[in-house]
Every structure is written in structure tokens, then in C-alpha cells.
Short mmCIF file of C-alpha atoms and ligand atoms in Angstrom, two decimals:
data_model
loop_
_atom_site.label_atom_id
_atom_site.label_comp_id
_atom_site.label_asym_id
_atom_site.label_seq_id
_atom_site.Cartn_x
_atom_site.Cartn_y
_atom_site.Cartn_z
CA UNK A 1 69.86 -101.70 62.85
CA UNK A 2 71.57 -104.05 60.39
CA UNK A 3 72.19 -106.57 63.19
CA UNK A 4 68.53 -106.79 64.18
CA UNK A 5 66.30 -109.35 62.48
CA UNK A 6 63.75 -108.03 60.02
CA UNK A 7 60.71 -108.08 62.34
CA UNK A 8 62.65 -106.05 64.92
CA UNK A 9 64.01 -103.64 62.32
CA UNK A 10 60.45 -102.96 61.11
CA UNK A 11 59.26 -102.01 64.59
CA UNK A 12 62.27 -99.88 65.54
CA UNK A 13 63.01 -98.30 62.14
CA UNK A 14 61.52 -94.85 62.75
CA UNK A 15 63.26 -94.11 66.05
CA UNK A 16 66.55 -95.81 65.11
CA UNK A 17 66.98 -94.44 61.60
CA UNK A 18 65.43 -91.00 61.92
CA UNK A 19 66.12 -90.27 65.61
CA UNK A 20 63.10 -87.95 66.00
CA UNK A 21 63.29 -84.92 68.28
CA UNK A 22 62.32 -85.02 71.99
CA UNK A 23 62.81 -88.80 72.17
CA UNK A 24 59.62 -89.34 70.15
CA UNK A 25 59.32 -92.86 68.65
CA UNK A 26 57.75 -91.47 65.46
CA UNK A 27 59.12 -88.79 63.18
CA UNK A 28 56.89 -85.71 63.56
CA UNK A 29 54.20 -85.11 60.96
CA UNK A 30 55.18 -81.69 59.72
CA UNK A 31 52.55 -79.83 57.71
CA UNK A 32 54.63 -76.78 56.91
CA UNK A 33 54.91 -76.19 53.16
CA UNK A 34 57.73 -73.64 53.48
CA UNK A 35 60.97 -73.52 55.47
CA UNK A 36 62.63 -70.43 56.94
CA UNK A 37 66.36 -69.61 56.79
CA UNK A 38 68.08 -67.09 59.08
CA UNK A 39 70.90 -66.57 56.61
CA UNK A 40 70.11 -66.29 52.91
CA UNK A 41 73.42 -68.02 52.15
CA UNK A 42 71.97 -71.20 53.69
CA UNK A 43 68.83 -70.88 51.57
CA UNK A 44 71.01 -70.62 48.46
CA UNK A 45 73.18 -73.55 49.53
CA UNK A 46 70.15 -75.84 50.02
CA UNK A 47 68.70 -74.78 46.64
CA UNK A 48 72.02 -75.56 44.98
CA UNK A 49 72.35 -78.96 46.64
CA UNK A 50 75.42 -77.97 48.63
CA UNK A 51 73.72 -78.38 52.00
CA UNK A 52 71.01 -80.80 53.08
CA UNK A 53 67.67 -79.24 54.02
CA UNK A 54 64.16 -78.51 52.84
CA UNK A 55 62.91 -75.50 50.91
CA UNK A 56 59.40 -76.43 49.79
CA UNK A 57 57.45 -79.55 50.78
CA UNK A 58 56.53 -80.57 47.21
CA UNK A 59 60.23 -81.47 46.83
CA UNK A 60 61.00 -82.69 50.34
CA UNK A 61 59.98 -82.49 53.99
CA UNK A 62 61.22 -84.23 57.13
CA UNK A 63 58.06 -86.39 57.11
CA UNK A 64 58.67 -87.73 53.59
CA UNK A 65 62.42 -88.09 54.08
CA UNK A 66 61.88 -90.11 57.27
CA UNK A 67 59.77 -92.66 55.37
CA UNK A 68 62.21 -92.64 52.44
CA UNK A 69 65.07 -93.48 54.82
CA UNK A 70 63.14 -96.39 56.32
CA UNK A 71 62.06 -97.86 52.98
CA UNK A 72 65.51 -97.54 51.47
CA UNK A 73 67.14 -99.24 54.45
CA UNK A 74 64.52 -101.97 54.48
CA UNK A 75 64.96 -102.92 50.81
CA UNK A 76 68.76 -102.66 51.03
CA UNK A 77 68.85 -99.63 48.73
CA UNK A 78 70.92 -96.43 48.71
CA UNK A 79 68.10 -93.91 48.30
CA UNK A 80 64.35 -93.60 47.89
CA UNK A 81 61.73 -91.08 46.78
CA UNK A 82 58.15 -91.36 47.97
CA UNK A 83 55.12 -90.35 45.87
CA UNK A 84 51.40 -89.83 46.40
CA UNK A 85 50.51 -93.25 44.87
CA UNK A 86 52.15 -96.31 43.35
CA UNK A 87 51.12 -95.14 39.87
CA UNK A 88 52.78 -91.77 40.53
CA UNK A 89 56.03 -93.56 41.43
CA UNK A 90 55.98 -95.61 38.22
CA UNK A 91 55.06 -92.71 35.93
CA UNK A 92 57.59 -90.34 37.55
CA UNK A 93 60.37 -92.89 37.07
CA UNK A 94 59.48 -93.48 33.41
CA UNK A 95 59.06 -89.80 32.49
CA UNK A 96 62.31 -88.91 34.31
CA UNK A 97 64.56 -91.58 32.85
CA UNK A 98 63.25 -92.17 29.31
CA UNK A 99 63.13 -90.06 26.18
CA UNK A 100 61.54 -90.34 22.73
CA UNK A 101 63.17 -93.04 20.63
CA UNK A 102 64.10 -95.30 23.57
CA UNK A 103 63.03 -98.94 23.53
CA UNK A 104 61.96 -100.76 26.69
CA UNK A 105 60.93 -104.35 27.37
CA UNK A 106 57.89 -104.67 29.61
CA UNK A 107 56.03 -107.63 31.08
CA UNK A 108 52.78 -108.64 29.38
CA UNK A 109 51.42 -109.53 32.83
CA UNK A 110 50.93 -106.18 34.52
CA UNK A 111 48.66 -104.47 37.01
CA UNK A 112 45.90 -103.12 34.68
CA UNK A 113 46.53 -99.41 35.27
CA UNK A 114 50.27 -99.89 34.77
CA UNK A 115 49.58 -101.53 31.40
CA UNK A 116 47.28 -98.64 30.53
CA UNK A 117 50.02 -96.17 31.55
CA UNK A 118 52.58 -97.90 29.31
CA UNK A 119 50.12 -97.71 26.40
CA UNK A 120 50.03 -93.92 27.04
CA UNK A 121 53.83 -93.77 27.24
CA UNK A 122 53.98 -95.32 23.75
CA UNK A 123 52.19 -92.18 22.50
CA UNK A 124 55.30 -90.21 23.55
CA UNK A 125 57.42 -92.20 21.05
CA UNK A 126 58.77 -94.72 23.56
CA UNK A 127 58.99 -98.05 21.76
CA UNK A 128 57.62 -100.87 23.97
CA UNK A 129 57.87 -104.66 23.54
CA UNK A 130 55.49 -106.59 25.80
CA UNK A 131 56.84 -110.06 26.54
CA UNK A 132 56.05 -113.09 28.69
CA UNK A 133 58.59 -112.54 31.48
CA UNK A 134 58.11 -116.00 32.96
CA UNK A 135 60.87 -117.07 30.53
CA UNK A 136 63.99 -114.91 30.15
CA UNK A 137 64.45 -116.01 26.51
CA UNK A 138 61.44 -113.82 25.57
CA UNK A 139 63.14 -110.80 27.13
CA UNK A 140 66.39 -111.61 25.38
CA UNK A 141 64.79 -111.90 21.92
CA UNK A 142 63.06 -108.53 22.34
CA UNK A 143 66.26 -106.52 22.97
CA UNK A 144 67.60 -104.13 20.33
CA UNK A 145 70.29 -101.41 20.15
CA UNK A 146 67.92 -98.79 21.62
CA UNK A 147 66.81 -100.87 24.61
CA UNK A 148 67.29 -98.94 27.86
CA UNK A 149 65.24 -100.80 30.44
CA UNK A 150 63.37 -103.95 31.41
CA UNK A 151 60.27 -103.51 33.59
CA UNK A 152 58.56 -106.40 35.35
CA UNK A 153 56.44 -107.28 38.35
CA UNK A 154 57.23 -110.24 40.62
CA UNK A 155 53.99 -112.22 41.01
CA UNK A 156 51.50 -110.94 38.43
CA UNK A 157 47.98 -109.90 39.25
CA UNK A 158 45.56 -111.62 38.55
CA UNK A 159 47.22 -114.57 36.74
CA UNK A 160 49.96 -115.15 39.38
CA UNK A 161 52.65 -115.73 36.73
CA UNK A 162 56.06 -115.54 38.45
CA UNK A 163 58.74 -113.65 36.49
CA UNK A 164 62.09 -115.31 35.72
CA UNK A 165 63.65 -112.74 38.04
CA UNK A 166 67.14 -114.14 38.62
CA UNK A 167 67.73 -114.78 34.92
CA UNK A 168 66.34 -111.36 33.93
CA UNK A 169 68.63 -109.73 36.52
CA UNK A 170 71.65 -111.56 35.05
CA UNK A 171 70.65 -110.62 31.50
CA UNK A 172 70.22 -106.93 32.41
CA UNK A 173 73.57 -106.90 34.17
CA UNK A 174 75.37 -108.46 31.19
CA UNK A 175 73.70 -106.06 28.71
CA UNK A 176 73.98 -103.05 31.02
CA UNK A 177 70.22 -102.45 30.97
CA UNK A 178 68.30 -100.84 33.82
CA UNK A 179 66.19 -103.52 35.55
CA UNK A 180 63.15 -101.86 37.16
CA UNK A 181 61.09 -104.17 39.34
CA UNK A 182 57.61 -103.49 40.71
CA UNK A 183 57.86 -105.54 43.93
CA UNK A 184 54.46 -104.49 45.35
CA UNK A 185 53.31 -108.13 45.61
CA UNK A 186 56.47 -109.32 47.36
CA UNK A 187 58.02 -106.59 49.54
CA UNK A 188 61.34 -107.16 51.32
CA UNK A 189 59.84 -109.64 53.81
CA UNK A 190 59.32 -112.03 50.85
CA UNK A 191 61.89 -111.10 48.18
CA UNK A 192 65.49 -109.96 48.53
CA UNK A 193 65.47 -107.63 45.52
CA UNK A 194 69.26 -107.26 45.58
CA UNK A 195 69.68 -111.01 45.09
CA UNK A 196 67.89 -110.84 41.72
CA UNK A 197 69.94 -107.78 40.73
CA UNK A 198 67.02 -105.37 40.43
CA UNK A 199 68.44 -101.84 39.96
CA UNK A 200 65.35 -99.85 40.89
CA UNK A 201 62.18 -100.80 42.70
CA UNK A 202 58.75 -99.27 42.33
CA UNK A 203 56.35 -100.21 45.13
CA UNK A 204 52.76 -99.28 45.81
CA UNK A 205 52.81 -98.47 49.53
CA UNK A 206 49.01 -98.54 49.43
CA UNK A 207 49.05 -102.34 49.38
CA UNK A 208 50.97 -104.63 51.78
CA UNK A 209 53.35 -101.97 53.17
CA UNK A 210 50.61 -99.72 54.62
CA UNK A 211 48.19 -102.63 54.62
CA UNK A 212 44.99 -101.24 56.14
CA UNK A 213 43.15 -99.65 53.22
CA UNK A 214 43.44 -96.15 54.70
CA UNK A 215 46.25 -94.43 52.78
CA UNK A 216 47.70 -94.17 49.25
CA UNK A 217 51.43 -93.99 48.56
CA UNK A 218 54.27 -95.12 46.31
CA UNK A 219 58.05 -95.26 46.35
CA UNK A 220 61.03 -95.59 44.02
CA UNK A 221 64.12 -97.19 45.58
CA UNK A 222 67.60 -97.13 44.02
CA UNK A 223 69.38 -100.39 44.89
CA UNK A 224 72.81 -98.84 44.29
CA UNK A 225 73.96 -101.49 41.81
CA UNK A 226 73.70 -99.60 38.50
CA UNK A 227 76.48 -97.57 36.89
CA UNK A 228 74.73 -94.30 36.07
CA UNK A 229 77.73 -92.98 34.10
CA UNK A 230 76.70 -95.44 31.36
CA UNK A 231 73.07 -94.25 31.22
CA UNK A 232 72.65 -91.86 28.26
CA UNK A 233 69.57 -90.07 29.56
CA UNK A 234 71.10 -88.37 32.61
CA UNK A 235 70.95 -84.59 32.09
CA UNK A 236 74.23 -82.63 32.25
CA UNK A 237 72.98 -80.53 35.17
CA UNK A 238 72.79 -83.62 37.44
CA UNK A 239 76.26 -84.93 36.56
CA UNK A 240 78.18 -82.69 38.96
CA UNK A 241 77.28 -84.87 41.96
CA UNK A 242 78.56 -88.36 42.83
CA UNK A 243 77.47 -90.70 39.95
CA UNK A 244 75.88 -93.04 42.53
CA UNK A 245 73.04 -90.51 43.01
CA UNK A 246 72.53 -89.39 39.39
CA UNK A 247 69.49 -91.58 38.74
CA UNK A 248 67.77 -90.76 42.01
CA UNK A 249 68.55 -87.03 41.67
CA UNK A 250 66.95 -86.92 38.24
CA UNK A 251 63.86 -88.75 39.58
CA UNK A 252 63.62 -86.35 42.55
CA UNK A 253 64.01 -83.23 40.41
CA UNK A 254 62.08 -84.19 37.27
CA UNK A 255 59.72 -86.83 38.61
CA UNK A 256 58.90 -85.51 42.07
CA UNK A 257 59.57 -81.75 42.11
CA UNK A 258 58.40 -81.00 38.54
CA UNK A 259 55.59 -83.54 38.16
CA UNK A 260 54.47 -82.89 41.71
CA UNK A 261 52.77 -86.06 42.96
CA UNK A 262 54.17 -85.65 46.48
CA UNK A 263 53.25 -87.92 49.39
CA UNK A 264 51.42 -85.90 52.06
CA UNK A 265 53.12 -85.77 55.52
CA UNK A 266 50.11 -87.36 57.22
CA UNK A 267 50.20 -90.18 54.64
CA UNK A 268 53.90 -90.76 55.30
CA UNK A 269 53.06 -91.21 58.99
CA UNK A 270 50.23 -93.69 58.26
CA UNK A 271 52.43 -95.73 55.90
CA UNK A 272 55.20 -95.96 58.51
CA UNK A 273 52.71 -97.20 61.13
CA UNK A 274 51.41 -99.90 58.76
CA UNK A 275 54.95 -100.96 57.95
CA UNK A 276 55.66 -101.93 61.56
CA UNK A 277 53.47 -105.06 61.27
CA UNK A 278 54.36 -105.94 57.66
CA UNK A 279 56.11 -109.20 58.41
CA UNK A 280 53.42 -110.74 60.60
CA UNK A 281 50.64 -109.61 58.23
CA UNK A 282 52.47 -111.03 55.23
CA UNK A 283 53.10 -114.35 57.01
CA UNK A 284 49.43 -114.75 57.93
CA UNK A 285 48.35 -113.67 54.44
CA UNK A 286 50.58 -116.32 52.86
CA UNK A 287 49.38 -119.05 55.27
CA UNK A 288 45.76 -118.17 54.53
CA UNK A 289 46.47 -117.99 50.78
CA UNK A 290 47.75 -121.54 50.73
CA UNK A 291 44.84 -122.84 52.84
CA UNK A 292 42.22 -121.15 50.63
CA UNK A 293 43.98 -122.25 47.41
CA UNK A 294 44.06 -125.86 48.62
CA UNK A 295 40.39 -125.70 49.59
CA UNK A 296 39.33 -124.20 46.24
CA UNK A 297 41.37 -126.69 44.21
CA UNK A 298 39.26 -129.51 45.74
CA UNK A 299 35.87 -127.92 44.96
CA UNK A 300 33.83 -129.48 42.15
CA UNK A 301 32.43 -126.03 41.25
CA UNK A 302 35.94 -124.68 40.58
CA UNK A 303 37.57 -125.32 37.22
CA UNK A 304 41.03 -123.92 37.87
CA UNK A 305 42.96 -122.20 40.66
CA UNK A 306 45.93 -119.88 40.05
CA UNK A 307 48.22 -119.69 43.08
CA UNK A 308 52.03 -120.13 43.09
CA UNK A 309 51.85 -122.18 46.29
CA UNK A 310 50.08 -125.07 44.55
CA UNK A 311 52.44 -127.78 43.26
CA UNK A 312 50.77 -127.72 39.82
CA UNK A 313 51.49 -123.98 39.30
CA UNK A 314 53.96 -123.69 36.38
CA UNK A 315 56.42 -121.57 38.41
CA UNK A 316 55.86 -123.23 41.81
CA UNK A 317 59.53 -124.20 42.32
CA UNK A 318 60.78 -120.80 41.24
CA UNK A 319 58.37 -119.03 43.59
CA UNK A 320 59.39 -121.26 46.52
CA UNK A 321 63.02 -120.42 45.87
CA UNK A 322 62.60 -116.66 45.30
CA UNK A 323 60.09 -115.94 48.03
CA UNK A 324 61.39 -118.14 50.84
CA UNK A 325 58.53 -120.68 50.61
CA UNK A 326 55.88 -117.98 50.87
CA UNK A 327 53.50 -117.47 47.97
CA UNK A 328 51.73 -114.18 48.52
CA UNK A 329 48.16 -113.05 48.87
CA UNK A 330 46.90 -113.02 45.29
CA UNK A 331 44.85 -115.99 44.25
CA UNK A 332 42.56 -116.31 41.23
CA UNK A 333 40.15 -118.97 40.09
CA UNK A 334 37.69 -119.87 37.37
CA UNK A 335 34.32 -121.36 38.27
CA UNK A 336 32.77 -124.17 36.21
CA UNK A 337 30.79 -122.69 33.32
CA UNK A 338 27.42 -123.78 34.80
CA UNK A 339 27.96 -121.76 38.01
CA UNK A 340 26.52 -118.24 38.21
CA UNK A 341 29.58 -116.20 39.22
CA UNK A 342 27.64 -113.10 40.27
CA UNK A 343 25.29 -115.10 42.48
CA UNK A 344 28.28 -116.85 44.05
CA UNK A 345 29.97 -113.53 44.87
CA UNK A 346 26.75 -112.05 46.24
CA UNK A 347 26.41 -114.98 48.67
CA UNK A 348 29.74 -114.18 50.37
CA UNK A 349 29.52 -112.52 53.76
CA UNK A 350 32.93 -112.23 55.42
CA UNK A 351 34.82 -111.86 52.16
CA UNK A 352 34.23 -108.37 50.74
CA UNK A 353 33.44 -107.77 47.07
CA UNK A 354 35.75 -104.82 46.44
CA UNK A 355 38.70 -103.78 44.34
CA UNK A 356 42.09 -103.15 46.04
CA UNK A 357 44.56 -105.70 47.35
CA UNK A 358 47.13 -106.21 50.08
CA UNK A 359 44.58 -105.37 52.78
CA UNK A 360 44.05 -106.95 56.20
CA UNK A 361 40.57 -107.98 54.94
CA UNK A 362 40.00 -110.64 52.28
CA UNK A 363 38.63 -109.13 49.07
CA UNK A 364 37.16 -110.66 45.91
CA UNK A 365 36.06 -109.38 42.50
CA UNK A 366 35.37 -110.50 38.93
CA UNK A 367 38.32 -109.35 36.81
CA UNK A 368 37.32 -108.96 33.14
CA UNK A 369 34.28 -106.78 33.86
CA UNK A 370 36.04 -104.48 36.37
CA UNK A 371 39.79 -103.83 36.75
CA UNK A 372 40.64 -105.10 33.23
CA UNK A 373 37.42 -103.95 31.51
CA UNK A 374 38.99 -100.92 29.82
CA UNK A 375 41.92 -103.00 28.50
CA UNK A 376 39.52 -104.71 26.06
CA UNK A 377 39.03 -108.34 25.02
CA UNK A 378 42.17 -108.61 22.87
CA UNK A 379 44.56 -107.34 25.55
CA UNK A 380 42.83 -109.50 28.18
CA UNK A 381 43.40 -112.57 26.04
CA UNK A 382 47.14 -111.72 25.68
CA UNK A 383 47.31 -111.29 29.46
CA UNK A 384 45.60 -114.65 30.07
CA UNK A 385 42.46 -113.16 31.63
CA UNK A 386 39.26 -115.10 30.89
CA UNK A 387 35.75 -113.66 31.28
CA UNK A 388 34.99 -115.92 34.24
CA UNK A 389 38.17 -115.22 36.23
CA UNK A 390 37.65 -114.19 39.87
CA UNK A 391 40.46 -112.64 41.90
CA UNK A 392 40.94 -112.79 45.64
CA UNK A 393 43.26 -110.69 47.77
CA UNK A 394 43.78 -112.75 50.90
CA UNK A 395 43.69 -111.02 54.28
CA UNK A 396 44.73 -111.91 57.82
CA UNK A 397 41.43 -113.32 59.15
CA UNK A 398 41.23 -116.87 60.47
CA UNK A 399 41.51 -119.17 57.43
CA UNK A 400 38.64 -121.35 58.73
CA UNK A 401 36.26 -118.41 58.51
CA UNK A 402 37.28 -117.66 54.94
CA UNK A 403 36.80 -121.29 53.92
CA UNK A 404 33.45 -121.45 55.70
CA UNK A 405 32.27 -118.33 53.85
CA UNK A 406 33.26 -119.83 50.48
CA UNK A 407 31.65 -123.18 51.42
CA UNK A 408 28.30 -121.54 52.22
CA UNK A 409 28.34 -119.57 48.96
CA UNK A 410 29.09 -122.76 46.99
CA UNK A 411 26.16 -124.50 48.69
CA UNK A 412 23.82 -121.68 47.70
CA UNK A 413 24.63 -121.51 43.96
C1 PLP B 1 48.18 -101.21 43.13
C2 PLP B 1 49.38 -101.43 42.32
C3 PLP B 1 50.02 -100.35 41.69
C4 PLP B 1 49.50 -98.94 41.80
O1 PLP B 1 49.52 -98.50 43.11
P1 PLP B 1 48.53 -97.34 43.65
O2 PLP B 1 49.12 -97.02 44.97
O3 PLP B 1 47.16 -97.90 43.71
O4 PLP B 1 48.64 -96.21 42.67
C5 PLP B 1 51.14 -100.63 40.94
N1 PLP B 1 51.61 -101.89 40.80
C6 PLP B 1 51.02 -102.94 41.39
C7 PLP B 1 51.61 -104.30 41.21
C8 PLP B 1 49.89 -102.75 42.16
O5 PLP B 1 49.29 -103.81 42.74
#
């Protein structure tokens, strides 16, 4: 598998990595919750971690493990745990690895529900500093003797700020801090997470990985580059195994088994089907993103466009370097103040007014009144979200049709 190029690995991953029974090209979707053992000694050995196997599908099943194997291999990790949603992956990781009194440094520019989750985590006596991660010096100044972790996204939604990933990775390595990266916006086909020294990835599989708006899922990947013997929060009971798996074991036991947000077998199958076309979808998405951003930046009715592919974007060079000259599918813009934003959106035909992102279809929505409404005006201002900001998630349609749709709507307002 390693020798194949990425597009080929994506298509052949299931049969090559998991070697399904009967020569099937997909791992079987197995709906059994329980697993039978002929010899009780085997049942005991699996429970005690001495033999591989499944005992109860909340903890593991062949369907989930097959997808975990693929995702781990794809990102260059050493292990993965799948969850029912991206939010479940993030919350399971945090509740498994942190304890009261810990300090963590978190990006100011976060997916709205993730920010809301961190505000809840603070109620469990986790001390959180929110910083502008587009400059590593902000991360550095926030560190203190209790700091355990830095958490960031790659390209932020909706503002498209690009985190100072390489410098943050170096800083975390030198300070021995766990660097957790939500790479949902830039999966492996765009970002080599190992090259920026991320230690753990959280990814919403619902978005680009599955890609078709028909399944929810999330994953945590361990990149295998963190020394778990130095991490204070590993419980004694998990220290008997090889230290390389301590972090992942604790997430599987505490985060997956005990918290219980397991990915359903049928969902694992749908995610793995979506994954096969990830590279070509992402390529088309990025091409369309640039075309639409360039079109919008020339429109008199548009005040400002946020897209890392535009030369005037503050982190354009960094994004080009990190993401192999691709700039993703999130694009935001502000209309001139005399334009009626709601009327404009209602005039669109091909582009769908809907929340969600990373879909094959191009989506659009006003931000402040919807996905960031609950965060309140003060938090929105900190996050750089104005009341007139509109976000697009670019799909894989023909770019000309997207531009035509926007053109007609501009003519009508
Ligand atoms: C959507 C999203 C999540 C949450 O994923 P769900 O699968 O919807 O729970 C987390 N982080 C980012 C960056 C996202 O875009």
C-alpha cells in the first residue's frame, strides 16, 4: 500500500488493509452487538487485552476497526478510534486526557460547536486560554506550568485564518506539549499532518471524508510521535501495555467504551465508500473555490472576500506551502452595506442555503444569525465574525454554473 500513490491507496484501502472475507472488496457491515466465544478463556483474554478480538460493539466491531485501520494508515498514524460524530471525537479526547486543574491553549478561531464545547469544558475546572493561532507567539505567551495541550484547527471556519502550524508543532515538541489538530478542513490529501508535528488528529468524517451529506462520523488518530510516558494524566491501569498505545488505549476505554458515542457499522461502511473519491472531490472543490473567490473579489456588491487562495489573504503564502497550493472549500464574504443579504441568498438557485460543509453540493448561509448565533455578539467579535458575513462551502459542480448563479442573484438585488 505504501508504494501506491494516494489516489490509488484511497480506492484500494479496504481490500488491501482489511483483507475482507470471501474476496469481498469491502469489509462486511456487521450488525452484531455481541460476540460468542467457544472457550471462556478466550473471552477472558480479549477482555483483559491479551488477545485481539471483539466483545461488545460499543467498544469495537470489525466494521469500525476496518475504517479505523484505513484512516490511521491514510494519515500516517499508528492507531485510530472512530466515533459517531466529529464532536464526539473531540469531546471524548478531551474528557479522556484532561483533568481538573489542567491548562490548555485553544484557537480563538474554532468551529462554533467546538468553541461552545470548550466553554462547557471550562465548567469542569479546565483552564483555557483562547489565542490567535495565526501567530505562534500568541501560543507561546499563553503557556504556563500547568499547560498540557494546544488545540487548533487548520483553516478556520468561517474566517479562513490559517494557523501557524509548523511553528506551533515545533513549540509543542520543544515544550513537550500534546499538539491536537482538528484537520477536518484539510484531510491528508491537502495536509501532511506529520510534517507539522501534530500528535493527535480529530477529524469530522461527516465533512470531506464521507463527503455526500448522508452520514455522520468522527475519528481520533494518534500520529505516534508523542512520548506518553511523560504525560501525567495516563491512568495506572493503562500503563502495563507498550507506552506507544497508552494515549489511544485511554481514549478507547474512557472516551469510546465509557462515554459510548460509537460509530454505527452501517455508518462506517458509508464513510469508507465516500473516502474512495476524496482526492478528486477535494481537487475539484479547491479549483472551484479559487474560481468563485476570484469572481466574488471583482464584484462591486462585495466588500471583502476571505479565501486563503487569494494573494491578499494574510496567510496566503503559508497556506500555499502547507496545503500543496490547494486552498480548501471554505470561502466567506461580506456584501456592501446597501445590499439586502437575505434577498441575495433567496435569489440563488443552484447554490443551496443550508448549514453543513464539505459536501459535493455548494452551500451558503449567513453566519452570525445561524451557526454562531448562540455564541453571542462579544464572542463573534473576538472570532472576527461580522453581522453581514456569508459563508460558502464549495462543492464539485461546474464552476461556471456556480458563478452564473451568483451573477443572476447579484443582478436581482
Ligand atoms: C463539522 C465540524 C466538526 C464537528 O463534526 P460533526 O461530525 O458535525 O460532529 C468539528 N470540527 C470542524 C472543523 C468541523 O467543521
